[in-house]
Amino acid sequence: MTVHNESLYPYGPPDICPQGLLLPIIDERSWNITARTILYFVGLLYFFLGVAIVTDIFMASIETITSKTRKIYMSKTGNSSKKNGGYNAVGGVVAGLREDEPEVVEVRVWNDTVANLTLMALGTSAPEILLSIIEIIGHHFEAGQLGPGTIVGSAAFNLLVITSICMLALDGNETRRIYRFKVFLVTGMFSFLAYIWLFVILRITTPDRVELWEAILTFLFFPLLTLFAFSADKGWCGLGIIRQGKNKQQLELGPLRGDETDKTIAERAFFREGKLDNQSLVTFVKEVKKYPGLTDEDAALLAAAKLVNQQPHSAMWYRIGAVRNLSGAKQLQPVLSFRLKQVYDTINADPKAPDLGEVPPKPDDENNAVIEFHAATVAVKENIGKFAVTIWRHGNLEHQARVRVQTIDGTARKIEDYVPINEIITFEPKQREKQIIVEIVDDNKWEPNEEFFLRLSLLHHDDNQNVQLGRISIMEVTIIDDDDPGIFTFEKRGAIVKESAGFVSLKIIRSRGSDGDVSIKWRTIDKSAISGRDYKGGTGDLNFKHGEVSRILEIPIINDLEAEKDEHFEVEIFAPTGGAKIGNINRCAVTITNDDDFNNMMDRLMVMTNANLDAFRVHSESWCQQIKEAMLVKGGDVENATTTDYVLHFLSFFWKVLFALIPPPGILGGWLCFLISLACIGIMTAIIGDLATLFGCLVGLEDTMTAITLVALGTSLPDTFASRAALVGGKYADDAIGNINGSNSVNVFLGLGLPWSIAAIYHTAKGSEFLVASGGLGFSVLMYSIASIIAMSLLMLRRNLTFFGKAEIGGPAAGKYFSAGLLILLWILYLTFSYLQIHGVITVNF
């Protein structure tokens, strides 16, 4: 029991802090105050990590529940060329459908807006909501300060701090607008109403007590908010009941977004099932294979990365990813090696970058200047000092063209192993080649072979528009100790190519030395494939400059559009110059295969891509898999784990293994995991409430102040990382800041409406009053309401003023730094005035 905030024990002096619901579990009266303070602070941080991890599992169950789909039969659009067997149909239309049968698509059962405001809001706000409920019940249905304070403090942190962090997250003048603006306005209105209503019942209608009708009405605002937001999303607010148009056949499914087509929606469901369109994979892999030295496994990993990044992700997905980054757990996105990431970034740097439906055309040699390195790799001796790397231009040579050349670390490090480069190379009209000087640092100590990279990038200026990067925009520089001119061989003895591929790329490597400029001759030899009929053969020279260790020889393949057996020809290299030699593999057999054989190869790539996608699913299907992933750093991806990952894994190991015992979301549609993880969050928040109360007591903070600062920050930290990731990875600002208003509203309607309703019913039945001290809480609500009005007004101005980039987030530097600074200032003022009022420094009578 407690008297005047002092715990009474059966013997001895009272403790300086009150007894919590569960803590302390042992007698701590004789402990050093400083030691107790540190212990409770560390414990609070550790339990914040634990509740974030169990909330991750809770949200994975929500993701499973809300991803349920149903099949919808769609009438044909009238385009007879699109048959049911097309690969773009969602979920893959069953083969063999008659032409008069409808197309089948799969759509989500849950509306996105309803899901965000119910299960999604419950997932992100579960700790705050359960803390408030447990505090009420633990105090024998009397009001506490920690739960309501945490809800108001989290609202302030979410709106002011997270928005300001997102404001500065984008590079340059990049912007993000809120797409579902009607929903944003509705949730914004309800968020403002929630806190104004809270202030009214605390300070105006029934000061310092809450009546039963007030508590129930507060709770009923939650379904009312959901209904209004759903109506706005459906277009039932303001502009007529239903938006008529070409998507009329999908009225019950919800209107399409402005940037979406039937194909886009089809691909979303298609990817969600982990299935991949065969033809799309062929075209993507064909483009990837243009980059030298990539294996089939590399291509499958890049395809999986492309698929994951193309899928529209919910705010839940980003939050789960943020928590896993903080705990060194299994990642939701493929980890690419440096080389693969450079290829992936180079592919996506072009606005016409390939996706899994379209492949960009070859560089436009007629209209554009195409600039690339002469070779993809070069090897030099460590004592070479300086050497020249050739950058060549082909295509349109009529105008001046410029590119930037930069060095990037590999195993070799700048300053230690080479002199870094960051230069702009200018090609004058008619100029075909330029050289850049690279300097190697000789440190006079033995080292294994090391490599670094040279990368070309475009300069986006008006006078540099007709410039494109070629296929070899990244060069690997290997530092070796060798002065031999080298031995030349084909990389492989044979190559298989589809007849419709257009060309075959054969890699010729130079090993055991790379000194001097040398050349070799090549020629084609007809076998069952005939030059001029099946391929374009001939002879020629292949030049290797000093240090270059590989070149690609391309032989055009002729597609005669006739069914025929496999055919093959050979390519031979001979007559090296400069003292070089020809190795054992001096011939390469090229087989032009029919579609069936090629499709067998693509089936293998399909299997590997789907295996990669399955490895990055949000949840595990079995207990065994879930426990195994919990016990291993990054879920078993040890190869890509860093030192930081190991440290985070060590710190969170206990929580990950403990909560891996929760049934996985794949069981019973996710509902069993939902209920058990919710119970675990309740237990964790009960302990967090005690830790926060005792810590605040030991450092002299009132419960309300502890709640709006430390507890609010701890429970909102995962949301901060998730919002930033959602902003950078998405096209719009909805998942980053658009859901903040909805979450803040739900915090009040559920986090206060539900426990207050329970307590008010209890007191009504007992014939007593439910008292809620409104001093510090009421003033904190008032300060937040003022700050939210300013913040929302700022977002409205940003959306409509060019100075801010006409977007809620990002834009010109002056506008976004002003916005971020103002929001942070509002949060600091909110905390300052709340502290002064709570601790009696200032007195406000209203």
XYZ file of N, CA and C in Angstrom, residues 417-613:
591
model
N 45.605 3.089 -50.188
C 45.969 2.253 -51.339
C 45.922 2.994 -52.665
N 45.168 4.068 -52.745
C 45.091 4.827 -54.001
C 44.677 6.258 -53.683
N 44.923 7.137 -54.652
C 44.552 8.541 -54.493
C 43.135 8.728 -55.021
N 42.202 9.190 -54.195
C 40.809 9.300 -54.636
C 40.632 10.294 -55.772
N 39.621 10.054 -56.602
C 39.320 10.889 -57.766
C 37.864 11.319 -57.700
N 37.615 12.566 -57.988
C 36.261 13.101 -58.166
C 36.367 14.236 -59.170
N 36.311 13.893 -60.448
C 36.584 14.851 -61.515
C 35.467 14.837 -62.551
N 35.380 15.948 -63.286
C 34.458 16.050 -64.411
C 35.272 15.959 -65.694
N 34.915 15.024 -66.549
C 35.604 14.808 -67.819
C 34.775 15.448 -68.928
N 35.399 16.257 -69.757
C 34.713 16.962 -70.838
C 35.203 16.452 -72.188
N 34.275 15.982 -73.003
C 34.564 15.582 -74.373
C 34.190 16.746 -75.289
N 35.162 17.249 -76.032
C 34.881 18.291 -77.000
C 34.253 17.674 -78.247
N 33.594 18.465 -79.083
C 32.994 17.917 -80.309
C 34.002 17.097 -81.103
N 33.560 15.953 -81.600
C 34.347 15.012 -82.418
C 35.366 14.217 -81.605
N 35.518 14.508 -80.326
C 36.520 13.805 -79.527
C 35.943 12.475 -79.052
N 36.689 11.361 -79.305
C 36.208 10.031 -79.002
C 36.726 9.484 -77.676
N 37.935 9.816 -77.309
C 38.535 9.223 -76.111
C 39.096 10.292 -75.190
N 39.010 9.986 -73.902
C 39.674 10.794 -72.876
C 40.333 9.828 -71.904
N 41.368 10.293 -71.291
C 42.037 9.462 -70.298
C 42.059 10.178 -68.959
N 41.917 9.382 -67.927
C 42.004 9.914 -66.572
C 43.153 9.195 -65.870
N 43.916 9.935 -65.126
C 45.102 9.385 -64.470
C 44.729 8.891 -63.075
N 45.044 7.631 -62.834
C 44.796 7.004 -61.532
C 46.145 6.724 -60.883
N 46.287 7.065 -59.621
C 47.550 6.874 -58.911
C 47.395 5.840 -57.801
N 48.281 4.835 -57.837
C 48.293 3.777 -56.833
C 49.360 4.085 -55.789
N 49.035 3.878 -54.517
C 49.974 4.133 -53.428
C 50.702 2.833 -53.093
N 52.027 2.864 -53.171
C 52.854 1.701 -52.842
C 53.294 1.825 -51.384
N 52.737 0.960 -50.523
C 53.026 1.083 -49.091
C 54.150 0.153 -48.625
N 54.789 -0.541 -49.577
C 55.975 -1.358 -49.270
C 55.707 -2.459 -48.237
N 54.501 -2.995 -48.247
C 54.224 -4.136 -47.378
C 53.348 -5.124 -48.145
N 53.475 -6.403 -47.785
C 52.731 -7.416 -48.521
C 51.241 -7.317 -48.213
N 50.455 -7.402 -49.275
C 49.006 -7.393 -49.143
C 48.424 -8.318 -50.207
N 47.294 -8.915 -49.954
C 46.631 -9.679 -51.013
C 46.099 -8.727 -52.077
N 45.687 -9.281 -53.186
C 45.097 -8.449 -54.231
C 43.920 -7.662 -53.669
N 43.876 -6.398 -54.019
C 42.801 -5.521 -53.553
C 42.160 -4.853 -54.751
N 40.929 -4.412 -54.557
C 40.264 -3.740 -55.668
C 39.492 -2.523 -55.180
N 39.347 -1.564 -56.078
C 38.446 -0.436 -55.878
C 37.753 -0.180 -57.211
N 36.885 0.826 -57.256
C 36.030 0.997 -58.425
C 36.076 2.438 -58.924
N 35.974 2.577 -60.232
C 35.751 3.860 -60.884
C 34.323 3.866 -61.391
N 33.607 4.943 -61.134
C 32.205 5.009 -61.541
C 31.948 6.284 -62.327
N 31.231 6.140 -63.458
C 30.791 7.281 -64.253
C 29.375 7.662 -63.828
N 29.093 8.954 -63.766
C 27.731 9.416 -63.494
C 27.462 10.641 -64.349
N 26.194 10.838 -64.685
C 25.802 11.933 -65.563
C 25.695 13.242 -64.792
N 25.945 14.324 -65.482
C 25.731 15.669 -64.942
C 24.429 16.187 -65.522
N 23.503 16.542 -64.655
C 22.179 16.940 -65.127
C 22.140 18.461 -65.315
N 22.585 18.889 -66.475
C 22.537 20.297 -66.858
C 21.856 20.414 -68.205
N 21.341 21.601 -68.491
C 20.631 21.807 -69.752
C 21.522 21.568 -70.959
N 22.816 21.885 -70.837
C 23.724 21.722 -71.972
C 24.332 20.320 -72.029
N 23.824 19.412 -71.201
C 24.397 18.062 -71.168
C 23.297 17.002 -71.242
N 22.212 17.346 -71.989
C 21.039 16.484 -71.978
C 21.201 15.263 -72.866
N 21.843 15.413 -74.026
C 21.949 14.305 -74.974
C 23.170 13.447 -74.691
N 23.287 13.016 -73.427
C 24.412 12.169 -73.013
C 23.840 10.964 -72.272
N 24.332 9.770 -72.612
C 23.934 8.540 -71.947
C 25.162 7.775 -71.495
N 24.999 7.023 -70.416
C 26.059 6.115 -69.999
C 25.914 4.800 -70.743
N 27.046 4.212 -71.119
C 27.038 2.913 -71.761
C 26.923 1.797 -70.745
N 27.095 0.571 -71.208
C 26.936 -0.577 -70.332
C 28.067 -0.678 -69.314
N 29.249 -0.223 -69.686
C 30.382 -0.337 -68.764
C 30.594 1.018 -68.096
N 29.711 1.350 -67.173
C 29.831 2.625 -66.461
C 30.564 2.456 -65.137
N 30.914 1.224 -64.791
C 31.663 0.932 -63.568
C 32.875 0.096 -63.950
N 34.041 0.497 -63.527
C 35.264 -0.267 -63.792
C 35.861 -0.724 -62.476
N 36.229 -1.986 -62.434
C 36.888 -2.544 -61.258
C 38.399 -2.483 -61.472
N 39.109 -1.882 -60.525
C 40.570 -1.758 -60.592
C 41.166 -2.697 -59.549
N 41.932 -3.688 -60.000
C 42.582 -4.640 -59.101
C 44.065 -4.317 -59.003
N 44.550 -4.212 -57.779
C 45.970 -3.924 -57.538
C 46.684 -5.254 -57.314
N 47.613 -5.601 -58.232
C 48.348 -6.866 -58.144
C 49.845 -6.600 -58.301
N 50.613 -7.620 -58.067
C 52.062 -7.531 -58.233
C 52.466 -8.464 -59.381
N 52.409 -7.942 -60.622
C 52.654 -8.776 -61.802
C 53.074 -7.886 -62.963
N 54.101 -8.293 -63.671
C 54.540 -7.504 -64.820
C 54.588 -8.331 -66.102
N 53.793 -9.418 -66.153
C 53.731 -10.262 -67.339
C 52.619 -9.779 -68.259
N 52.776 -9.820 -69.610
C 51.712 -9.358 -70.512
C 50.467 -10.216 -70.456
N 50.561 -11.461 -69.942
C 49.353 -12.233 -69.688
C 49.095 -13.359 -70.660
N 48.148 -14.210 -70.281
C 47.678 -15.325 -71.088
C 46.193 -15.115 -71.342
N 45.775 -15.266 -72.620
C 44.406 -14.986 -73.017
C 43.629 -16.278 -73.222
N 42.438 -16.346 -72.600
C 41.553 -17.495 -72.778
C 40.113 -17.011 -72.737
N 39.227 -17.850 -73.281
C 37.806 -17.613 -73.040
C 37.496 -17.962 -71.586
N 36.555 -17.281 -71.005
C 36.171 -17.588 -69.625
C 35.527 -18.971 -69.533
N 34.739 -19.333 -70.550
C 34.052 -20.619 -70.559
C 34.251 -21.296 -71.907
N 34.130 -22.600 -71.931
C 34.294 -23.362 -73.160
C 33.063 -23.283 -74.053
N 31.933 -22.957 -73.459
C 30.710 -22.900 -74.246
C 29.741 -21.874 -73.717
N 28.801 -21.489 -74.580
C 27.761 -20.537 -74.202
C 26.464 -20.945 -74.876
N 25.359 -20.767 -74.187
C 24.035 -21.076 -74.731
C 23.254 -19.778 -74.838
N 22.629 -19.566 -75.986
C 21.910 -18.325 -76.200
C 20.597 -18.622 -76.902
N 19.565 -17.918 -76.540
C 18.286 -18.032 -77.215
C 18.367 -17.334 -78.568
N 17.694 -17.902 -79.563
C 17.778 -17.361 -80.915
C 17.283 -15.920 -80.988
N 16.322 -15.577 -80.131
C 15.755 -14.232 -80.159
C 16.515 -13.254 -79.263
N 17.654 -13.692 -78.701
C 18.374 -12.825 -77.769
C 19.015 -11.625 -78.450
N 19.344 -11.738 -79.744
C 19.934 -10.605 -80.459
C 21.436 -10.705 -80.596
N 22.116 -11.158 -79.561
C 23.576 -11.308 -79.620
C 24.017 -12.217 -78.489
N 25.224 -12.719 -78.589
C 25.836 -13.503 -77.532
C 27.089 -12.779 -77.072
N 27.283 -12.691 -75.761
C 28.454 -12.020 -75.187
C 29.434 -13.068 -74.678
N 30.650 -13.011 -75.203
C 31.701 -13.945 -74.811
C 32.792 -13.176 -74.084
N 33.130 -13.609 -72.878
C 34.126 -12.914 -72.084
C 35.494 -13.540 -72.312
N 36.468 -12.713 -72.669
C 37.851 -13.145 -72.852
C 38.661 -12.534 -71.730
N 39.367 -13.396 -70.983
C 40.082 -12.920 -69.806
C 41.590 -12.984 -70.041
N 42.278 -12.111 -69.360
C 43.746 -11.989 -69.432
C 44.290 -12.274 -68.034
N 44.982 -13.373 -67.871
C 45.446 -13.794 -66.552
C 46.961 -13.862 -66.523
N 47.493 -13.964 -65.301
C 48.932 -14.082 -65.060
C 49.708 -12.906 -65.649
N 49.127 -11.748 -65.540
C 49.811 -10.546 -65.991
C 48.914 -9.673 -66.837
N 49.206 -8.374 -66.817
C 48.399 -7.434 -67.604
C 49.230 -6.239 -68.034
N 50.515 -6.478 -68.265
C 51.441 -5.383 -68.564
C 51.457 -5.094 -70.054
N 51.337 -3.832 -70.444
C 51.491 -3.420 -71.825
C 50.204 -3.479 -72.630
N 50.217 -2.787 -73.793
C 49.112 -2.820 -74.741
C 49.321 -3.994 -75.682
N 48.369 -4.899 -75.738
C 48.467 -6.074 -76.608
C 47.145 -6.255 -77.326
N 47.150 -7.131 -78.334
C 45.927 -7.435 -79.056
C 45.912 -8.904 -79.434
N 44.715 -9.420 -79.677
C 44.561 -10.780 -80.186
C 43.567 -10.730 -81.334
N 43.627 -11.739 -82.207
C 42.677 -11.858 -83.296
C 41.606 -12.872 -82.934
N 40.422 -12.703 -83.505
C 39.339 -13.648 -83.306
C 38.667 -13.948 -84.638
N 38.050 -15.122 -84.741
C 37.316 -15.487 -85.942
C 36.233 -16.488 -85.561
N 35.201 -16.509 -86.361
C 34.124 -17.479 -86.160
C 34.300 -18.650 -87.110
N 33.853 -19.826 -86.678
C 33.967 -21.057 -87.471
C 32.585 -21.689 -87.551
N 32.075 -21.810 -88.784
C 30.750 -22.397 -88.969
C 30.744 -23.863 -88.583
N 29.686 -24.293 -87.925
C 29.414 -25.704 -87.693
C 28.000 -25.950 -88.230
N 27.073 -26.361 -87.375
C 25.690 -26.490 -87.854
C 25.026 -25.131 -88.033
N 25.499 -24.146 -87.345
C 25.043 -22.774 -87.552
C 25.919 -22.123 -88.611
N 25.292 -21.398 -89.552
C 25.986 -20.821 -90.696
C 25.994 -19.311 -90.571
N 27.190 -18.718 -90.753
C 27.317 -17.259 -90.726
C 26.495 -16.656 -91.850
N 25.760 -15.596 -91.546
C 24.894 -14.950 -92.518
C 23.481 -15.473 -92.491
N 23.286 -16.719 -92.018
C 21.938 -17.277 -91.904
C 21.499 -17.339 -90.447
N 22.378 -17.813 -89.583
C 22.044 -17.983 -88.168
C 22.734 -16.962 -87.263
N 23.843 -16.429 -87.710
C 24.557 -15.418 -86.929
C 25.423 -14.605 -87.875
N 25.932 -13.488 -87.411
C 26.792 -12.619 -88.222
C 28.236 -12.830 -87.762
N 28.951 -13.687 -88.492
C 30.309 -14.027 -88.120
C 31.343 -13.176 -88.819
N 32.583 -13.616 -88.741
C 33.666 -12.886 -89.379
C 34.937 -13.006 -88.583
N 35.800 -12.015 -88.711
C 37.056 -11.978 -87.980
C 37.352 -10.558 -87.561
N 38.277 -10.397 -86.616
C 38.604 -9.054 -86.160
C 39.683 -9.073 -85.096
N 40.023 -7.884 -84.628
C 41.030 -7.722 -83.579
C 40.349 -7.254 -82.294
N 40.900 -7.708 -81.184
C 40.422 -7.279 -79.869
C 41.628 -6.711 -79.117
N 41.558 -5.428 -78.794
C 42.695 -4.733 -78.184
C 42.536 -4.658 -76.678
N 43.631 -4.971 -75.980
C 43.693 -4.830 -74.520
C 44.702 -3.753 -74.182
N 44.276 -2.704 -73.527
C 45.204 -1.676 -73.104
C 45.935 -2.127 -71.839
N 46.965 -1.399 -71.474
C 47.756 -1.749 -70.308
C 46.878 -1.859 -69.064
N 46.950 -3.011 -68.408
C 46.206 -3.222 -67.170
C 44.839 -3.819 -67.346
N 44.292 -3.809 -68.563
C 42.955 -4.362 -68.764
C 43.024 -5.885 -68.735
N 42.117 -6.511 -67.995
C 42.184 -7.952 -67.787
C 40.978 -8.709 -68.341
N 40.029 -8.017 -68.940
C 38.927 -8.723 -69.593
C 38.281 -7.814 -70.623
N 37.765 -8.438 -71.684
C 36.987 -7.730 -72.703
C 35.819 -8.609 -73.099
N 34.776 -7.979 -73.579
C 33.585 -8.703 -74.013
C 33.522 -8.665 -75.544
N 33.390 -9.833 -76.152
C 33.224 -9.952 -77.594
C 31.766 -10.301 -77.878
N 31.092 -9.451 -78.661
C 29.682 -9.670 -78.954
C 29.519 -10.151 -80.395
N 28.794 -11.260 -80.570
C 28.503 -11.812 -81.889
C 26.989 -11.720 -82.107
N 26.526 -10.978 -83.133
C 25.075 -10.867 -83.381
C 24.461 -12.209 -83.766
N 23.264 -12.490 -83.235
C 22.502 -13.696 -83.544
C 21.304 -13.302 -84.409
N 21.056 -14.077 -85.475
C 19.954 -13.795 -86.388
C 18.754 -14.652 -85.995
N 17.622 -14.029 -85.786
C 16.388 -14.748 -85.463
C 15.596 -14.917 -86.757
N 15.556 -16.159 -87.290
C 14.857 -16.397 -88.551
C 13.406 -16.782 -88.352
N 12.939 -16.802 -87.091
C 11.525 -17.054 -86.779
C 11.035 -18.385 -87.342
N 11.919 -19.371 -87.391
C 11.546 -20.706 -87.863
C 11.861 -21.733 -86.784
N 10.972 -22.730 -86.657
C 11.223 -23.802 -85.704
C 12.321 -24.707 -86.236
N 13.375 -24.893 -85.464
C 14.514 -25.700 -85.925
C 15.242 -26.260 -84.712
N 16.122 -27.220 -84.971
C 16.886 -27.829 -83.899
C 17.994 -26.903 -83.433
N 18.641 -27.309 -82.339
C 19.778 -26.528 -81.848
C 20.873 -26.470 -82.911
N 21.519 -25.299 -82.978
C 22.627 -25.102 -83.915
C 23.786 -24.513 -83.150
N 24.988 -24.696 -83.669
C 26.122 -24.124 -82.956
C 27.219 -23.707 -83.922
N 28.050 -22.801 -83.451
C 29.258 -22.386 -84.162
C 30.341 -22.173 -83.112
N 31.557 -21.934 -83.562
C 32.672 -21.731 -82.648
C 33.337 -20.387 -82.904
N 33.937 -19.858 -81.845
C 34.734 -18.633 -81.935
C 36.130 -18.970 -81.434
N 37.136 -18.571 -82.193
C 38.520 -18.893 -81.858
C 39.319 -17.608 -81.686
N 40.221 -17.590 -80.694
C 41.166 -16.484 -80.544
C 42.563 -17.004 -80.868
N 43.389 -16.130 -81.511
C 44.720 -16.548 -81.934
C 45.570 -15.303 -82.171
N 46.844 -15.539 -82.490
C 47.803 -14.498 -82.874
C 47.896 -13.350 -81.888
N 48.304 -13.622 -80.648
C 48.483 -12.508 -79.703
C 49.735 -11.699 -80.040
N 49.756 -10.436 -79.626
C 50.911 -9.567 -79.847
C 51.524 -9.195 -78.519
N 52.694 -8.536 -78.562
C 53.326 -7.988 -77.368
C 53.832 -9.012 -76.398
N 54.131 -10.247 -76.848
C 54.649 -11.265 -75.966
C 53.604 -12.020 -75.186
N 52.308 -11.743 -75.422
C 51.255 -12.464 -74.731
C 51.093 -13.866 -75.307
N 50.346 -14.717 -74.598
C 50.143 -16.093 -75.024
C 48.658 -16.425 -75.024
N 48.358 -17.471 -75.796
C 46.994 -18.000 -75.813
C 46.936 -19.207 -74.885
N 45.934 -19.246 -74.014
C 45.810 -20.332 -73.061
C 45.100 -21.542 -73.626
N 44.724 -22.448 -72.731
C 44.120 -23.708 -73.148
C 42.739 -23.525 -73.770
N 41.958 -22.607 -73.219
C 40.592 -22.422 -73.740
C 40.646 -21.351 -74.824
N 41.071 -21.757 -76.023
C 41.185 -20.798 -77.122
C 39.992 -20.851 -78.057
N 39.055 -21.760 -77.810
C 37.822 -21.836 -78.593
C 36.621 -21.875 -77.653
N 35.554 -21.255 -78.110
C 34.294 -21.254 -77.351
C 33.175 -21.664 -78.288
N 32.426 -22.701 -77.919
C 31.300 -23.171 -78.719
C 30.036 -22.439 -78.293
N 29.357 -21.858 -79.263
C 28.123 -21.114 -79.004
C 26.954 -21.929 -79.537
N 26.037 -22.305 -78.652
C 24.858 -23.078 -79.040
C 23.655 -22.144 -79.091
N 23.021 -22.096 -80.254
C 21.790 -21.320 -80.405
C 20.642 -22.277 -80.128
N 20.031 -22.130 -78.984
C 19.076 -23.127 -78.507
C 17.645 -22.752 -78.855
N 16.785 -23.767 -78.873
C 15.373 -23.489 -79.098
C 14.740 -22.996 -77.807
N 13.489 -22.584 -77.887
C 12.833 -21.952 -76.746
C 12.673 -22.887 -75.557
N 12.421 -24.190 -75.820
C 12.187 -25.123 -74.718
C 13.408 -25.227 -73.814
N 14.607 -25.372 -74.433
C 15.817 -25.468 -73.631
C 16.088 -24.175 -72.884
N 15.854 -23.077 -73.557
C 16.095 -21.800 -72.895
C 15.128 -21.610 -71.725
N 13.869 -22.050 -71.939
C 12.887 -21.911 -70.857
C 13.252 -22.764 -69.655
N 13.930 -23.902 -69.880
C 14.404 -24.694 -68.746
C 15.382 -23.891 -67.898
N 16.247 -23.149 -68.586
C 17.184 -22.285 -67.857
C 16.427 -21.196 -67.098
N 15.401 -20.618 -67.749
C 14.648 -19.558 -67.098
C 13.833 -20.105 -65.931
N 13.373 -21.362 -66.052
C 12.670 -21.972 -64.926
C 13.591 -22.052 -63.712
N 14.859 -22.357 -63.957
C 15.826 -22.411 -62.851
C 15.979 -21.035 -62.221
N 16.064 -20.003 -63.063
C 16.161 -18.642 -62.534
C 14.882 -18.270 -61.791
N 13.731 -18.728 -62.304
C 12.467 -18.456 -61.636
C 12.460 -19.039 -60.234
N 12.930 -20.285 -60.113
C 12.974 -20.950 -58.809
C 13.887 -20.190 -57.856
N 15.070 -19.784 -58.344
C 16.013 -19.057 -57.487
C 15.442 -17.710 -57.068
N 14.759 -17.007 -57.994
C 14.181 -15.705 -57.651
C 13.087 -15.854 -56.612
N 12.217 -16.854 -56.802
C 11.156 -17.072 -55.819
C 11.723 -17.500 -54.472
N 12.834 -18.252 -54.489
C 13.479 -18.631 -53.225
C 14.013 -17.397 -52.514
N 14.601 -16.468 -53.278
C 15.086 -15.213 -52.683
C 13.933 -14.407 -52.108
N 12.813 -14.333 -52.851
C 11.657 -13.589 -52.351
C 11.113 -14.203 -51.068
